[in-house]
Amino acid sequence: SQTIHQWPATLVQPVGSPLSLECTVEGTSNPNLYWYRQAAGRGLQLLFYSVGIGQISSEVPQNLSASRPQDRQFILSSKKLLLSDSGFYLCAWSPPGRSSGNTIYFGEGSWLTVV
Amino acid sequence: AQSVTQLDSHVSVSEGTPVLLRCNYSSSYSPSLFWYVQHPNKGLQLLLKYTSAATLVKGINGFEAEFKKSETSFHLTKPSAHMSDAAEYFCVVSVGGSTLGRLYFGRGTQLTVWP
């Protein structure tokens, strides 16, 4: 069966410091990978998605970047964090392909607090 | 344009009584519909999904939902609530042709279960 791991679960970082959130998926090949951010009382905002190694699409301009160095590894990064980067970040995966019926499976999430 | 409306922000039920969480959607195309559950500080877990097969969809933990195209609804039900069902529930729409990973979320329904 497929599993998704995301870490760290909680992170407190000072303004201006770098960020690295990591996500790995097991039990599948060539998954679509995603990073979302969740604001309180709202749904998820898609930040980045990737259909393959080195292929990253950004949905919103922001202080963050993403990379996919391996097939099942997805990293969310920032060189200098802003206070507004605080939030709950979720990594997710779906089977390859673009069918709208493909289920998106979420990791446990990472709480980022920028102080 | 796509949108999802969860008609109740909070629902409270007693343990052992039925649960009804309401969801209406608007979509220009034939959508795929999902219900996810989120426990505090956790990722989203898929309960069930509809992708144009049977209109009555059975999910995990005794939940089911019925797709009614004429009413543009996808309400989530469970015959008998359990304390462990207390969580936030999201109705989600995915549309073919949209950006990969672009999901349309309702604002969520917080389910409280009283002993």
Short mmCIF file of C-alpha atoms in Angstrom, two decimals:
data_model
loop_
_atom_site.label_atom_id
_atom_site.label_comp_id
_atom_site.label_asym_id
_atom_site.label_seq_id
_atom_site.Cartn_x
_atom_site.Cartn_y
_atom_site.Cartn_z
CA SER A 1 0.00 0.00 0.00
CA GLN A 2 1.02 3.59 -0.49
CA THR A 3 2.14 5.82 2.33
CA ILE A 4 3.17 9.45 2.53
CA HIS A 5 5.55 10.87 5.09
CA GLN A 6 6.02 14.54 5.80
CA TRP A 7 8.40 16.20 8.27
CA PRO A 8 8.97 17.98 10.48
CA ALA A 9 5.53 18.00 12.03
CA THR A 10 6.13 21.26 13.84
CA LEU A 11 8.63 24.00 13.16
CA VAL A 12 9.32 27.37 14.75
CA GLN A 13 11.66 29.57 12.74
CA PRO A 14 12.80 33.19 13.04
CA VAL A 15 12.02 35.71 10.32
CA GLY A 16 14.70 35.65 7.65
CA SER A 17 15.79 32.09 8.29
CA PRO A 18 15.63 29.34 5.64
CA LEU A 19 12.98 26.63 5.45
CA SER A 20 12.98 23.05 4.29
CA LEU A 21 9.95 20.78 4.56
CA GLU A 22 10.36 17.32 3.15
CA CYS A 23 7.88 14.78 1.86
CA THR A 24 8.33 11.25 0.57
CA VAL A 25 5.87 8.77 -0.88
CA GLU A 26 6.26 5.00 -0.76
CA GLY A 27 4.55 2.23 -2.64
CA THR A 28 3.96 3.97 -5.96
CA SER A 29 5.92 5.18 -8.96
CA ASN A 30 5.81 8.48 -10.81
CA PRO A 31 3.15 10.03 -8.59
CA ASN A 32 1.89 13.55 -9.00
CA LEU A 33 3.08 15.49 -5.96
CA TYR A 34 1.63 18.62 -4.39
CA TRP A 35 2.21 21.21 -1.69
CA TYR A 36 -0.81 22.95 -0.17
CA ARG A 37 -1.24 25.55 2.54
CA GLN A 38 -4.28 25.63 4.78
CA ALA A 39 -5.54 28.82 6.34
CA ALA A 40 -7.75 28.65 9.42
CA GLY A 41 -11.42 28.11 8.54
CA ARG A 42 -10.70 27.76 4.86
CA GLY A 43 -9.86 25.10 2.36
CA LEU A 44 -6.48 24.31 0.97
CA GLN A 45 -4.56 26.56 -1.37
CA LEU A 46 -2.48 24.77 -3.97
CA LEU A 47 1.09 26.09 -3.90
CA PHE A 48 3.04 23.76 -6.19
CA TYR A 49 2.53 20.60 -8.15
CA SER A 50 4.88 18.25 -9.93
CA VAL A 51 4.27 15.54 -12.53
CA GLY A 52 7.85 14.29 -12.60
CA ILE A 53 11.44 14.72 -11.43
CA GLY A 54 12.56 18.30 -11.84
CA GLN A 55 9.14 19.42 -13.12
CA ILE A 56 7.60 22.01 -10.83
CA SER A 57 4.61 24.24 -11.47
CA SER A 58 3.86 27.14 -9.18
CA GLU A 59 0.33 28.27 -8.57
CA VAL A 60 0.88 31.47 -6.65
CA PRO A 61 3.77 33.92 -6.55
CA GLN A 62 5.30 33.85 -3.11
CA ASN A 63 8.34 33.51 -0.98
CA LEU A 64 8.48 29.74 -1.35
CA SER A 65 9.91 27.29 -3.84
CA ALA A 66 9.64 23.56 -4.41
CA SER A 67 11.94 20.89 -5.78
CA ARG A 68 11.62 17.26 -6.75
CA PRO A 69 15.09 15.73 -6.72
CA GLN A 70 13.82 12.15 -6.81
CA ASP A 71 10.69 10.47 -8.13
CA ARG A 72 9.01 10.21 -4.74
CA GLN A 73 10.55 13.13 -2.89
CA PHE A 74 9.13 16.63 -2.78
CA ILE A 75 10.71 19.52 -0.88
CA LEU A 76 9.26 22.90 0.05
CA SER A 77 11.85 25.59 0.68
CA SER A 78 12.40 29.22 1.39
CA LYS A 79 15.62 31.20 1.54
CA LYS A 80 14.22 33.84 3.92
CA LEU A 81 11.01 33.28 5.82
CA LEU A 82 8.42 35.99 6.32
CA LEU A 83 5.90 36.23 9.12
CA SER A 84 3.16 35.66 6.55
CA ASP A 85 4.63 32.25 5.73
CA SER A 86 3.28 30.88 9.01
CA GLY A 87 0.64 28.22 8.51
CA PHE A 88 -0.20 24.57 8.08
CA TYR A 89 1.46 22.95 5.08
CA LEU A 90 0.32 19.71 3.55
CA CYS A 91 2.11 17.49 1.11
CA ALA A 92 -0.03 15.25 -1.07
CA TRP A 93 0.18 12.77 -3.91
CA SER A 94 -2.09 11.30 -6.58
CA PRO A 95 -1.65 8.58 -9.17
CA PRO A 96 0.00 9.68 -12.42
CA GLY A 97 -2.23 11.22 -15.05
CA ARG A 98 -4.62 14.14 -15.13
CA SER A 99 -7.96 12.56 -14.43
CA SER A 100 -10.09 14.70 -12.16
CA GLY A 101 -11.26 11.46 -10.56
CA ASN A 102 -7.80 10.66 -9.23
CA THR A 103 -7.86 10.83 -5.48
CA ILE A 104 -5.39 13.14 -3.80
CA TYR A 105 -3.90 11.64 -0.64
CA PHE A 106 -2.57 13.96 2.03
CA GLY A 107 0.28 13.76 4.50
CA GLU A 108 -0.09 14.62 8.17
CA GLY A 109 0.91 18.22 7.69
CA SER A 110 3.56 20.54 9.09
CA TRP A 111 2.85 23.47 11.35
CA LEU A 112 5.19 26.35 10.60
CA THR A 113 5.38 29.30 12.94
CA VAL A 114 7.59 32.19 11.91
CA VAL A 115 8.55 34.42 14.85
CA ALA B 1 -17.03 28.45 -12.63
CA GLN B 2 -16.74 25.99 -9.81
CA SER B 3 -17.83 26.43 -6.22
CA VAL B 4 -18.70 24.34 -3.21
CA THR B 5 -21.09 25.34 -0.44
CA GLN B 6 -21.26 23.50 2.84
CA LEU B 7 -24.53 24.63 4.28
CA ASP B 8 -23.64 24.25 7.96
CA SER B 9 -20.46 25.45 9.59
CA HIS B 10 -21.24 23.48 12.75
CA VAL B 11 -23.33 20.37 13.36
CA SER B 12 -23.90 18.85 16.80
CA VAL B 13 -25.40 15.41 17.34
CA SER B 14 -25.67 12.93 20.17
CA GLU B 15 -23.77 9.68 19.99
CA GLY B 16 -25.85 7.02 18.28
CA THR B 17 -28.00 9.47 16.30
CA PRO B 18 -27.81 10.06 12.53
CA VAL B 19 -25.39 12.52 10.96
CA LEU B 20 -26.19 14.72 7.96
CA LEU B 21 -23.58 17.10 6.54
CA ARG B 22 -24.84 19.06 3.56
CA CYS B 23 -22.93 20.05 0.47
CA ASN B 24 -24.02 21.77 -2.73
CA TYR B 25 -21.76 22.39 -5.68
CA SER B 26 -21.68 24.39 -8.84
CA SER B 27 -19.63 23.20 -11.78
CA SER B 28 -19.43 23.96 -15.46
CA TYR B 29 -18.28 20.42 -16.16
CA SER B 30 -18.99 16.96 -14.81
CA PRO B 31 -17.17 17.04 -11.50
CA SER B 32 -15.60 14.46 -9.27
CA LEU B 33 -16.73 14.93 -5.70
CA PHE B 34 -14.99 13.98 -2.49
CA TRP B 35 -15.53 14.14 1.22
CA TYR B 36 -12.47 14.45 3.42
CA VAL B 37 -12.23 14.45 7.22
CA GLN B 38 -9.64 16.33 9.23
CA HIS B 39 -8.94 15.75 12.89
CA PRO B 40 -7.18 18.53 14.82
CA ASN B 41 -3.66 19.23 13.62
CA LYS B 42 -3.80 16.35 11.18
CA GLY B 43 -3.86 15.93 7.43
CA LEU B 44 -6.99 15.26 5.41
CA GLN B 45 -8.25 11.71 5.17
CA LEU B 46 -10.43 10.61 2.28
CA LEU B 47 -13.86 9.36 3.35
CA LEU B 48 -15.35 8.69 -0.07
CA LYS B 49 -15.52 9.91 -3.64
CA TYR B 50 -17.91 10.09 -6.55
CA THR B 51 -16.62 9.85 -10.11
CA SER B 52 -19.73 9.29 -12.29
CA ALA B 53 -20.34 5.67 -11.41
CA ALA B 54 -22.98 4.74 -8.80
CA THR B 55 -24.70 7.79 -7.35
CA LEU B 56 -24.75 6.33 -3.84
CA VAL B 57 -21.21 6.10 -2.63
CA LYS B 58 -20.13 4.19 0.43
CA GLY B 59 -17.02 5.24 2.29
CA ILE B 60 -15.03 4.35 5.34
CA ASN B 61 -16.27 4.34 8.93
CA GLY B 62 -19.91 3.86 7.92
CA PHE B 63 -20.25 7.10 5.97
CA GLU B 64 -22.01 7.37 2.66
CA ALA B 65 -23.02 10.13 0.27
CA GLU B 66 -25.51 10.44 -2.53
CA PHE B 67 -24.83 12.41 -5.69
CA LYS B 68 -27.96 14.18 -6.89
CA LYS B 69 -27.32 15.97 -10.14
CA SER B 70 -30.77 17.58 -10.28
CA GLU B 71 -30.17 19.16 -6.88
CA THR B 72 -26.41 19.65 -7.37
CA SER B 73 -25.93 18.11 -3.96
CA PHE B 74 -23.57 15.60 -2.39
CA HIS B 75 -24.68 15.26 1.23
CA LEU B 76 -22.74 13.07 3.65
CA THR B 77 -24.62 10.80 6.03
CA LYS B 78 -24.01 8.22 8.72
CA PRO B 79 -26.77 6.27 10.46
CA SER B 80 -25.23 6.38 13.93
CA ALA B 81 -22.64 8.86 15.14
CA HIS B 82 -19.66 7.79 17.19
CA MET B 83 -17.54 9.96 19.46
CA SER B 84 -14.56 9.38 17.17
CA ASP B 85 -16.46 11.05 14.30
CA ALA B 86 -15.95 14.47 15.90
CA ALA B 87 -13.80 16.36 13.39
CA GLU B 88 -13.99 18.82 10.53
CA TYR B 89 -15.41 17.62 7.24
CA PHE B 90 -14.68 19.09 3.83
CA CYS B 91 -16.67 18.66 0.65
CA VAL B 92 -14.34 18.95 -2.34
CA VAL B 93 -14.81 19.22 -6.09
CA SER B 94 -12.28 18.36 -8.76
CA VAL B 95 -12.94 19.26 -12.38
CA GLY B 96 -11.32 17.83 -15.49
CA GLY B 97 -9.36 20.38 -17.44
CA SER B 98 -8.47 22.37 -14.37
CA THR B 99 -4.93 22.81 -13.19
CA LEU B 100 -3.62 19.53 -11.84
CA GLY B 101 -4.25 19.39 -8.11
CA ARG B 102 -6.65 22.32 -8.16
CA LEU B 103 -9.39 21.39 -5.73
CA TYR B 104 -12.42 23.45 -4.83
CA PHE B 105 -13.15 23.25 -1.13
CA GLY B 106 -16.19 23.99 0.91
CA ARG B 107 -15.48 25.98 4.05
CA GLY B 108 -15.83 22.91 6.22
CA THR B 109 -18.37 21.60 8.73
CA GLN B 110 -17.28 21.05 12.30
CA LEU B 111 -19.03 17.98 13.68
CA THR B 112 -19.44 17.73 17.44
CA VAL B 113 -20.65 14.47 18.95
CA TRP B 114 -22.13 14.58 22.46
CA PRO B 115 -22.05 11.53 24.72
#
